[in-house]
Amino acid sequence: MSTTTGPESPDALLGPADIRELAAALGVRPTKQKGQNFVIDANTVRRIVRTAEVRPEDVVVEVGPGLGSLTLALLEAADRVTAVEIDDVLAAALPATIAARMPQRKDRFALVHSDAMHVEELPGPPPTALVANLPYNVAVPVLLHMLERFPTIERTLVMVQAEVADRLAAKPGNKVYGVPSVKANWYAEVKRAGAIGRNVFWPAPNVDSGLVSLVRRTEPLPTTASRQEVFAVVDAAFAQRRKTLRAALATWAGSPAAAEEALVKAGISPQARGESLTVEEFARIAENKPGNKAEATA
C-alpha cells in the first residue's frame, strides 16, 4: 500500500529532491524577476500552516504557490485551497502535482491562472484565510489588494522579506513605520509571527524572511471617511517624511493653511509628522479635509 496518499503522510509533501526533480522536469529555473524562491523544507510549510491557525473548515487562498510545497500542506489542514499563480508553466503543472501526491484532496483544490493584482473573484466558497509565500517584489500591493477585494478573509499569514515584515508590523513612532504599516492596519491587527531562515529556500535568497499575521478587524474603523480618502492622506503624509504634516499635506488640502485647519480640527498638531500617527488619526484628518462632505456637515 502506498504511503503517499494519506493527508497526514509526510511523503505527500515536497522535499528538496522532489522540488528539484519537479523543476527539472518542467524546465523551471526560479527567477529574480518574478521574486521566486521555492520552499524546500516540509517542516517549514507545516510550521506556516500551524502559525496561520488553519482550521478544517477554512477556505484558504494562496498567492504564488510555485511548485506546490505550501499548497500541499494547506490541503492537509483546510477544507479547500484556491491557488493564484501568474507563471504559465507553474500554473499548468500544479494540478497534476496535487493529483499525484494528494489524490484524495484534488477535488478540494482550485487554480486561478492570473496575476493576483488583477484577481477580482475566486471560484467556490468565499475565502476565510490567506496564506502565502509572497513574491518579495510585489508583496505589499498584493497583500493590500487581496484584503481589500476579499472582505471574508479573516486571518492572513504571509511570508515576506524580513524588512517588509518589519514595516508591515511597525507601530507609530518606529523608524520603519510608513505607508504599508498604516494601510495594513486599516484592515487588520498586524504583528510579526516569526522568522524564516534562508536555507529552507531554493535558491537561498540573500535576505532574511519573516512571517506576518493579520487578523481582520471585527468592526470596520469608525470613520465617515472612505478608504480611498484615508489612504490619500497617508500617501501624502509619507511622500515627504521629513516634513511636518502642515507642509506634507499642503497639496492634498489645497494649501499649507488649509492643511493646518484640517489638522487642528482633527486634534493633531500641524508640526507632527506622519510616522507618529495612528490609522485612526489619519482617518480624522481625512474627515476634516476642507470641502469634504463629512467636514461640511460636522
mmCIF file of C-alpha atoms in Angstrom:
data_model
loop_
_atom_site.group_PDB
_atom_site.id
_atom_site.type_symbol
_atom_site.label_atom_id
_atom_site.label_comp_id
_atom_site.label_asym_id
_atom_site.label_seq_id
_atom_site.Cartn_x
_atom_site.Cartn_y
_atom_site.Cartn_z
ATOM 1 C CA MET A 1 0.000 0.000 0.000
ATOM 2 C CA SER A 2 1.349 3.440 -0.951
ATOM 3 C CA THR A 3 2.349 5.835 1.825
ATOM 4 C CA THR A 4 1.862 8.927 -0.298
ATOM 5 C CA THR A 5 -1.908 9.258 -0.294
ATOM 6 C CA GLY A 6 -2.822 9.857 3.354
ATOM 7 C CA PRO A 7 -3.320 13.503 4.247
ATOM 8 C CA GLU A 8 -1.082 13.074 7.309
ATOM 9 C CA SER A 9 1.671 11.280 5.388
ATOM 10 C CA PRO A 10 4.926 13.270 5.383
ATOM 11 C CA ASP A 11 5.644 11.766 1.961
ATOM 12 C CA ALA A 12 2.764 13.755 0.477
ATOM 13 C CA LEU A 13 4.746 16.964 0.998
ATOM 14 C CA LEU A 14 7.624 18.069 -1.197
ATOM 15 C CA GLY A 15 11.222 17.759 -0.027
ATOM 16 C CA PRO A 16 14.392 19.236 -1.588
ATOM 17 C CA ALA A 17 14.875 16.342 -4.027
ATOM 18 C CA ASP A 18 11.188 16.442 -5.080
ATOM 19 C CA ILE A 19 11.373 20.202 -5.726
ATOM 20 C CA ARG A 20 14.493 19.947 -7.857
ATOM 21 C CA GLU A 21 13.119 16.931 -9.746
ATOM 22 C CA LEU A 22 9.846 18.746 -10.474
ATOM 23 C CA ALA A 23 11.662 21.897 -11.536
ATOM 24 C CA ALA A 24 13.993 19.951 -13.832
ATOM 25 C CA ALA A 25 11.081 18.092 -15.437
ATOM 26 C CA LEU A 26 9.327 21.405 -16.101
ATOM 27 C CA GLY A 27 12.471 23.210 -17.205
ATOM 28 C CA VAL A 28 11.901 25.745 -14.424
ATOM 29 C CA ARG A 29 14.664 27.928 -13.057
ATOM 30 C CA PRO A 30 13.492 30.294 -10.296
ATOM 31 C CA THR A 31 13.795 33.886 -11.491
ATOM 32 C CA LYS A 32 14.595 37.032 -9.528
ATOM 33 C CA GLN A 33 12.315 38.947 -11.883
ATOM 34 C CA LYS A 34 9.292 37.054 -10.533
ATOM 35 C CA GLY A 35 10.659 37.010 -6.998
ATOM 36 C CA GLN A 36 10.636 33.209 -6.967
ATOM 37 C CA ASN A 37 12.204 31.342 -4.075
ATOM 38 C CA PHE A 38 10.733 27.882 -3.585
ATOM 39 C CA VAL A 39 10.364 26.472 -0.053
ATOM 40 C CA ILE A 40 12.059 23.058 0.040
ATOM 41 C CA ASP A 41 11.501 22.142 3.684
ATOM 42 C CA ALA A 42 8.354 20.247 4.714
ATOM 43 C CA ASN A 43 8.754 21.223 8.388
ATOM 44 C CA THR A 44 8.719 24.895 7.414
ATOM 45 C CA VAL A 45 5.480 24.686 5.434
ATOM 46 C CA ARG A 46 3.827 22.761 8.262
ATOM 47 C CA ARG A 47 5.019 25.433 10.687
ATOM 48 C CA ILE A 48 3.493 28.116 8.449
ATOM 49 C CA VAL A 49 0.149 26.283 8.395
ATOM 50 C CA ARG A 50 0.247 25.882 12.196
ATOM 51 C CA THR A 51 1.154 29.555 12.736
ATOM 52 C CA ALA A 52 -1.668 30.575 10.377
ATOM 53 C CA GLU A 53 -4.055 28.564 12.589
ATOM 54 C CA VAL A 54 -5.651 26.989 9.539
ATOM 55 C CA ARG A 55 -8.837 25.169 10.568
ATOM 56 C CA PRO A 56 -10.587 22.175 8.970
ATOM 57 C CA GLU A 57 -13.455 24.436 7.832
ATOM 58 C CA ASP A 58 -11.214 27.105 6.275
ATOM 59 C CA VAL A 59 -11.279 28.084 2.623
ATOM 60 C CA VAL A 60 -7.704 29.235 2.017
ATOM 61 C CA VAL A 61 -6.447 31.364 -0.842
ATOM 62 C CA GLU A 62 -2.736 31.075 -1.609
ATOM 63 C CA VAL A 63 -0.872 33.530 -3.837
ATOM 64 C CA GLY A 64 2.220 32.350 -5.689
ATOM 65 C CA PRO A 65 2.083 28.599 -4.960
ATOM 66 C CA GLY A 66 5.099 27.868 -7.157
ATOM 67 C CA LEU A 67 5.700 24.119 -7.302
ATOM 68 C CA GLY A 68 3.144 23.413 -4.547
ATOM 69 C CA SER A 69 5.123 22.994 -1.308
ATOM 70 C CA LEU A 70 2.830 25.115 0.839
ATOM 71 C CA THR A 71 -0.261 24.198 -1.202
ATOM 72 C CA LEU A 72 0.006 20.536 -0.185
ATOM 73 C CA ALA A 73 0.443 21.411 3.496
ATOM 74 C CA LEU A 74 -2.586 23.723 3.313
ATOM 75 C CA LEU A 75 -4.666 20.986 1.686
ATOM 76 C CA GLU A 76 -3.840 18.690 4.616
ATOM 77 C CA ALA A 77 -5.338 21.177 7.057
ATOM 78 C CA ALA A 78 -8.072 23.209 5.304
ATOM 79 C CA ASP A 79 -11.433 22.389 3.762
ATOM 80 C CA ARG A 80 -10.291 23.692 0.387
ATOM 81 C CA VAL A 81 -7.491 25.699 -1.201
ATOM 82 C CA THR A 82 -7.514 28.088 -4.155
ATOM 83 C CA ALA A 83 -4.093 28.961 -5.537
ATOM 84 C CA VAL A 84 -3.411 32.060 -7.661
ATOM 85 C CA GLU A 85 -0.397 31.612 -9.954
ATOM 86 C CA ILE A 86 0.836 34.006 -12.650
ATOM 87 C CA ASP A 87 3.535 31.757 -14.163
ATOM 88 C CA ASP A 88 2.285 29.761 -17.186
ATOM 89 C CA VAL A 89 4.450 26.687 -16.615
ATOM 90 C CA LEU A 90 3.873 26.507 -12.854
ATOM 91 C CA ALA A 91 0.119 27.054 -13.215
ATOM 92 C CA ALA A 92 -0.120 24.269 -15.793
ATOM 93 C CA ALA A 93 1.827 21.809 -13.615
ATOM 94 C CA LEU A 94 0.302 22.380 -10.188
ATOM 95 C CA PRO A 95 -2.994 20.450 -10.598
ATOM 96 C CA ALA A 96 -1.038 17.351 -11.689
ATOM 97 C CA THR A 97 1.249 17.642 -8.647
ATOM 98 C CA ILE A 98 -1.772 17.815 -6.344
ATOM 99 C CA ALA A 99 -3.435 14.851 -8.064
ATOM 100 C CA ALA A 100 -0.261 12.753 -7.845
ATOM 101 C CA ARG A 101 0.668 13.483 -4.232
ATOM 102 C CA MET A 102 -2.718 14.003 -2.595
ATOM 103 C CA PRO A 103 -5.319 12.384 -4.885
ATOM 104 C CA GLN A 104 -7.984 12.204 -2.176
ATOM 105 C CA ARG A 105 -7.886 16.020 -1.852
ATOM 106 C CA LYS A 106 -7.657 17.047 -5.508
ATOM 107 C CA ASP A 107 -11.362 17.952 -5.686
ATOM 108 C CA ARG A 108 -10.695 20.386 -2.813
ATOM 109 C CA PHE A 109 -8.184 22.330 -4.896
ATOM 110 C CA ALA A 110 -8.781 25.081 -7.459
ATOM 111 C CA LEU A 111 -6.288 27.012 -9.559
ATOM 112 C CA VAL A 112 -6.626 30.580 -10.792
ATOM 113 C CA HIS A 113 -4.059 31.328 -13.510
ATOM 114 C CA SER A 114 -3.710 35.083 -13.133
ATOM 115 C CA ASP A 115 -1.753 37.994 -11.773
ATOM 116 C CA ALA A 116 -3.026 38.327 -8.182
ATOM 117 C CA MET A 117 -3.256 42.102 -8.663
ATOM 118 C CA HIS A 118 -5.957 41.507 -11.292
ATOM 119 C CA VAL A 119 -7.986 38.914 -9.384
ATOM 120 C CA GLU A 120 -11.477 40.233 -8.689
ATOM 121 C CA GLU A 121 -13.237 36.962 -7.837
ATOM 122 C CA LEU A 122 -12.389 33.402 -6.851
ATOM 123 C CA PRO A 123 -14.140 30.106 -7.615
ATOM 124 C CA GLY A 124 -16.055 28.268 -4.902
ATOM 125 C CA PRO A 125 -16.956 29.484 -1.408
ATOM 126 C CA PRO A 126 -15.570 32.855 -0.236
ATOM 127 C CA PRO A 127 -12.069 32.603 1.242
ATOM 128 C CA THR A 128 -11.710 32.755 5.035
ATOM 129 C CA ALA A 129 -7.903 32.805 5.169
ATOM 130 C CA LEU A 130 -4.968 33.971 3.063
ATOM 131 C CA VAL A 131 -1.692 32.079 3.486
ATOM 132 C CA ALA A 132 1.170 32.736 1.098
ATOM 133 C CA ASN A 133 4.889 32.920 0.471
ATOM 134 C CA LEU A 134 4.567 36.224 -1.357
ATOM 135 C CA PRO A 135 6.983 37.193 -4.123
ATOM 136 C CA TYR A 136 9.170 39.804 -2.450
ATOM 137 C CA ASN A 137 8.943 42.398 -5.204
ATOM 138 C CA VAL A 138 5.130 42.702 -5.065
ATOM 139 C CA ALA A 139 4.330 41.574 -1.522
ATOM 140 C CA VAL A 140 2.714 44.746 -0.156
ATOM 141 C CA PRO A 141 0.479 45.671 -3.134
ATOM 142 C CA VAL A 142 -0.684 42.047 -3.493
ATOM 143 C CA LEU A 143 -1.474 41.776 0.223
ATOM 144 C CA LEU A 144 -3.424 45.055 0.280
ATOM 145 C CA HIS A 145 -5.318 44.150 -2.913
ATOM 146 C CA MET A 146 -6.413 40.779 -1.524
ATOM 147 C CA LEU A 147 -7.538 42.279 1.796
ATOM 148 C CA GLU A 148 -9.491 44.992 0.006
ATOM 149 C CA ARG A 149 -11.060 42.707 -2.599
ATOM 150 C CA PHE A 150 -11.987 39.792 -0.304
ATOM 151 C CA PRO A 151 -13.507 41.070 2.961
ATOM 152 C CA THR A 152 -14.336 37.487 4.025
ATOM 153 C CA ILE A 153 -10.618 36.831 4.654
ATOM 154 C CA GLU A 154 -10.486 36.833 8.459
ATOM 155 C CA ARG A 155 -6.921 35.632 9.025
ATOM 156 C CA THR A 156 -3.808 36.165 6.946
ATOM 157 C CA LEU A 157 -0.300 34.825 7.329
ATOM 158 C CA VAL A 158 2.268 35.866 4.756
ATOM 159 C CA MET A 159 5.949 35.131 4.417
ATOM 160 C CA VAL A 160 7.786 38.185 3.131
ATOM 161 C CA GLN A 161 11.251 39.727 3.215
ATOM 162 C CA ALA A 162 12.163 40.448 6.861
ATOM 163 C CA GLU A 163 12.433 44.173 6.162
ATOM 164 C CA VAL A 164 8.909 44.194 4.672
ATOM 165 C CA ALA A 165 7.621 42.183 7.640
ATOM 166 C CA ASP A 166 9.073 44.813 9.983
ATOM 167 C CA ARG A 167 7.427 47.611 8.001
ATOM 168 C CA LEU A 168 4.016 45.945 7.915
ATOM 169 C CA ALA A 169 4.011 45.258 11.654
ATOM 170 C CA ALA A 170 5.590 48.577 12.759
ATOM 171 C CA LYS A 171 3.774 50.798 15.260
ATOM 172 C CA PRO A 172 3.630 54.627 15.229
ATOM 173 C CA GLY A 173 6.952 56.149 16.262
ATOM 174 C CA ASN A 174 9.001 53.264 14.854
ATOM 175 C CA LYS A 175 11.546 54.417 12.263
ATOM 176 C CA VAL A 176 10.243 51.886 9.692
ATOM 177 C CA TYR A 177 6.578 52.810 10.281
ATOM 178 C CA GLY A 178 5.137 54.028 6.993
ATOM 179 C CA VAL A 179 2.535 53.554 4.267
ATOM 180 C CA PRO A 180 2.421 49.706 4.434
ATOM 181 C CA SER A 181 2.077 49.818 8.245
ATOM 182 C CA VAL A 182 -0.888 52.222 8.194
ATOM 183 C CA LYS A 183 -2.706 50.655 5.256
ATOM 184 C CA ALA A 184 -2.386 47.110 6.624
ATOM 185 C CA ASN A 185 -3.671 48.384 9.967
ATOM 186 C CA TRP A 186 -6.749 49.826 8.234
ATOM 187 C CA TYR A 187 -7.852 46.234 7.647
ATOM 188 C CA ALA A 188 -6.333 44.249 10.462
ATOM 189 C CA GLU A 189 -4.387 43.861 13.667
ATOM 190 C CA VAL A 190 -0.864 43.217 12.401
ATOM 191 C CA LYS A 191 2.073 41.551 14.140
ATOM 192 C CA ARG A 192 5.313 39.718 13.402
ATOM 193 C CA ALA A 193 4.793 35.980 13.729
ATOM 194 C CA GLY A 194 8.299 34.578 13.414
ATOM 195 C CA ALA A 195 11.447 34.427 11.295
ATOM 196 C CA ILE A 196 12.342 32.029 8.486
ATOM 197 C CA GLY A 197 15.932 31.034 7.710
ATOM 198 C CA ARG A 198 17.442 31.302 4.238
ATOM 199 C CA ASN A 199 18.360 27.621 3.956
ATOM 200 C CA VAL A 200 14.727 26.446 3.585
ATOM 201 C CA PHE A 201 14.527 28.069 0.145
ATOM 202 C CA TRP A 202 15.808 27.155 -3.284
ATOM 203 C CA PRO A 203 17.579 29.202 -4.377
ATOM 204 C CA ALA A 204 18.582 30.597 -0.979
ATOM 205 C CA PRO A 205 17.724 34.324 -1.025
ATOM 206 C CA ASN A 206 20.294 36.900 0.076
ATOM 207 C CA VAL A 207 17.800 38.371 2.553
ATOM 208 C CA ASP A 208 16.073 37.012 5.637
ATOM 209 C CA SER A 209 12.347 36.276 5.647
ATOM 210 C CA GLY A 210 9.652 36.910 8.217
ATOM 211 C CA LEU A 211 6.092 35.832 8.906
ATOM 212 C CA VAL A 212 3.386 38.464 9.384
ATOM 213 C CA SER A 213 -0.003 37.724 10.914
ATOM 214 C CA LEU A 214 -3.002 39.912 10.084
ATOM 215 C CA VAL A 215 -6.306 39.355 11.888
ATOM 216 C CA ARG A 216 -9.081 41.377 10.277
ATOM 217 C CA ARG A 217 -10.838 43.927 12.426
ATOM 218 C CA THR A 218 -14.195 42.575 13.581
ATOM 219 C CA GLU A 219 -15.653 46.058 13.071
ATOM 220 C CA PRO A 220 -14.512 48.471 10.358
ATOM 221 C CA LEU A 221 -12.606 51.531 11.511
ATOM 222 C CA PRO A 222 -15.200 54.006 12.866
ATOM 223 C CA THR A 223 -14.915 56.864 10.397
ATOM 224 C CA THR A 224 -17.094 58.735 7.927
ATOM 225 C CA ALA A 225 -14.152 58.945 5.503
ATOM 226 C CA SER A 226 -13.777 56.319 2.791
ATOM 227 C CA ARG A 227 -10.757 54.036 2.491
ATOM 228 C CA GLN A 228 -9.645 55.968 -0.590
ATOM 229 C CA GLU A 229 -9.864 59.290 1.289
ATOM 230 C CA VAL A 230 -7.862 57.979 4.235
ATOM 231 C CA PHE A 231 -5.237 56.347 2.014
ATOM 232 C CA ALA A 232 -4.825 59.634 0.104
ATOM 233 C CA VAL A 233 -3.850 61.349 3.368
ATOM 234 C CA VAL A 234 -1.456 58.502 4.244
ATOM 235 C CA ASP A 235 0.231 58.674 0.836
ATOM 236 C CA ALA A 236 0.627 62.452 1.083
ATOM 237 C CA ALA A 237 1.956 62.330 4.657
ATOM 238 C CA PHE A 238 4.697 59.839 3.840
ATOM 239 C CA ALA A 239 5.640 61.170 0.399
ATOM 240 C CA GLN A 240 7.811 63.714 2.217
ATOM 241 C CA ARG A 241 8.583 62.016 5.528
ATOM 242 C CA ARG A 242 10.822 64.726 6.936
ATOM 243 C CA LYS A 243 8.284 67.473 6.528
ATOM 244 C CA THR A 244 5.722 68.456 9.129
ATOM 245 C CA LEU A 245 2.174 67.432 8.313
ATOM 246 C CA ARG A 246 1.289 71.071 7.654
ATOM 247 C CA ALA A 247 3.813 71.076 4.795
ATOM 248 C CA ALA A 248 3.398 67.456 3.675
ATOM 249 C CA LEU A 249 -0.394 67.750 3.362
ATOM 250 C CA ALA A 250 -0.392 71.159 1.634
ATOM 251 C CA THR A 251 -1.021 69.778 -1.863
ATOM 252 C CA TRP A 252 -3.644 67.327 -0.561
ATOM 253 C CA ALA A 253 -5.535 70.084 1.280
ATOM 254 C CA GLY A 254 -5.021 72.843 -1.285
ATOM 255 C CA SER A 255 -2.588 74.963 0.720
ATOM 256 C CA PRO A 256 -0.481 74.842 3.905
ATOM 257 C CA ALA A 257 -3.143 76.932 5.692
ATOM 258 C CA ALA A 258 -5.905 74.510 4.635
ATOM 259 C CA ALA A 259 -3.778 71.582 5.815
ATOM 260 C CA GLU A 260 -3.262 73.272 9.171
ATOM 261 C CA GLU A 261 -7.000 73.875 9.502
ATOM 262 C CA ALA A 262 -7.790 70.195 8.821
ATOM 263 C CA LEU A 263 -5.134 69.074 11.316
ATOM 264 C CA VAL A 264 -6.337 71.401 14.071
ATOM 265 C CA LYS A 265 -9.943 70.260 13.558
ATOM 266 C CA ALA A 266 -8.742 66.662 13.780
ATOM 267 C CA GLY A 267 -6.973 67.425 17.058
ATOM 268 C CA ILE A 268 -3.493 66.867 15.625
ATOM 269 C CA SER A 269 -0.519 69.219 15.828
ATOM 270 C CA PRO A 270 0.364 70.753 12.440
ATOM 271 C CA GLN A 271 4.029 70.251 13.465
ATOM 272 C CA ALA A 272 3.598 66.458 13.866
ATOM 273 C CA ARG A 273 4.990 64.049 11.286
ATOM 274 C CA GLY A 274 3.249 61.141 9.610
ATOM 275 C CA GLU A 275 5.266 58.461 11.399
ATOM 276 C CA SER A 276 3.733 59.470 14.752
ATOM 277 C CA LEU A 277 0.083 58.999 13.709
ATOM 278 C CA THR A 278 -2.243 56.023 14.067
ATOM 279 C CA VAL A 279 -4.595 54.955 11.281
ATOM 280 C CA GLU A 280 -7.476 56.376 13.359
ATOM 281 C CA GLU A 281 -5.762 59.794 13.370
ATOM 282 C CA PHE A 282 -5.227 59.676 9.612
ATOM 283 C CA ALA A 283 -8.957 58.937 9.291
ATOM 284 C CA ARG A 284 -9.794 62.013 11.408
ATOM 285 C CA ILE A 285 -7.667 64.187 9.131
ATOM 286 C CA ALA A 286 -9.464 62.777 6.067
ATOM 287 C CA GLU A 287 -12.820 63.586 7.665
ATOM 288 C CA ASN A 288 -11.754 67.200 8.110
ATOM 289 C CA LYS A 289 -10.432 67.882 4.624
ATOM 290 C CA PRO A 290 -11.677 71.334 3.548
ATOM 291 C CA GLY A 291 -14.711 70.879 1.315
ATOM 292 C CA ASN A 292 -15.209 67.297 2.470
ATOM 293 C CA LYS A 293 -18.898 66.414 2.909
ATOM 294 C CA ALA A 294 -18.213 64.925 6.330
ATOM 295 C CA GLU A 295 -16.423 68.110 7.393
ATOM 296 C CA ALA A 296 -19.122 70.350 5.930
ATOM 297 C CA THR A 297 -21.901 68.653 7.899
ATOM 298 C CA ALA A 298 -19.942 68.351 11.157
#
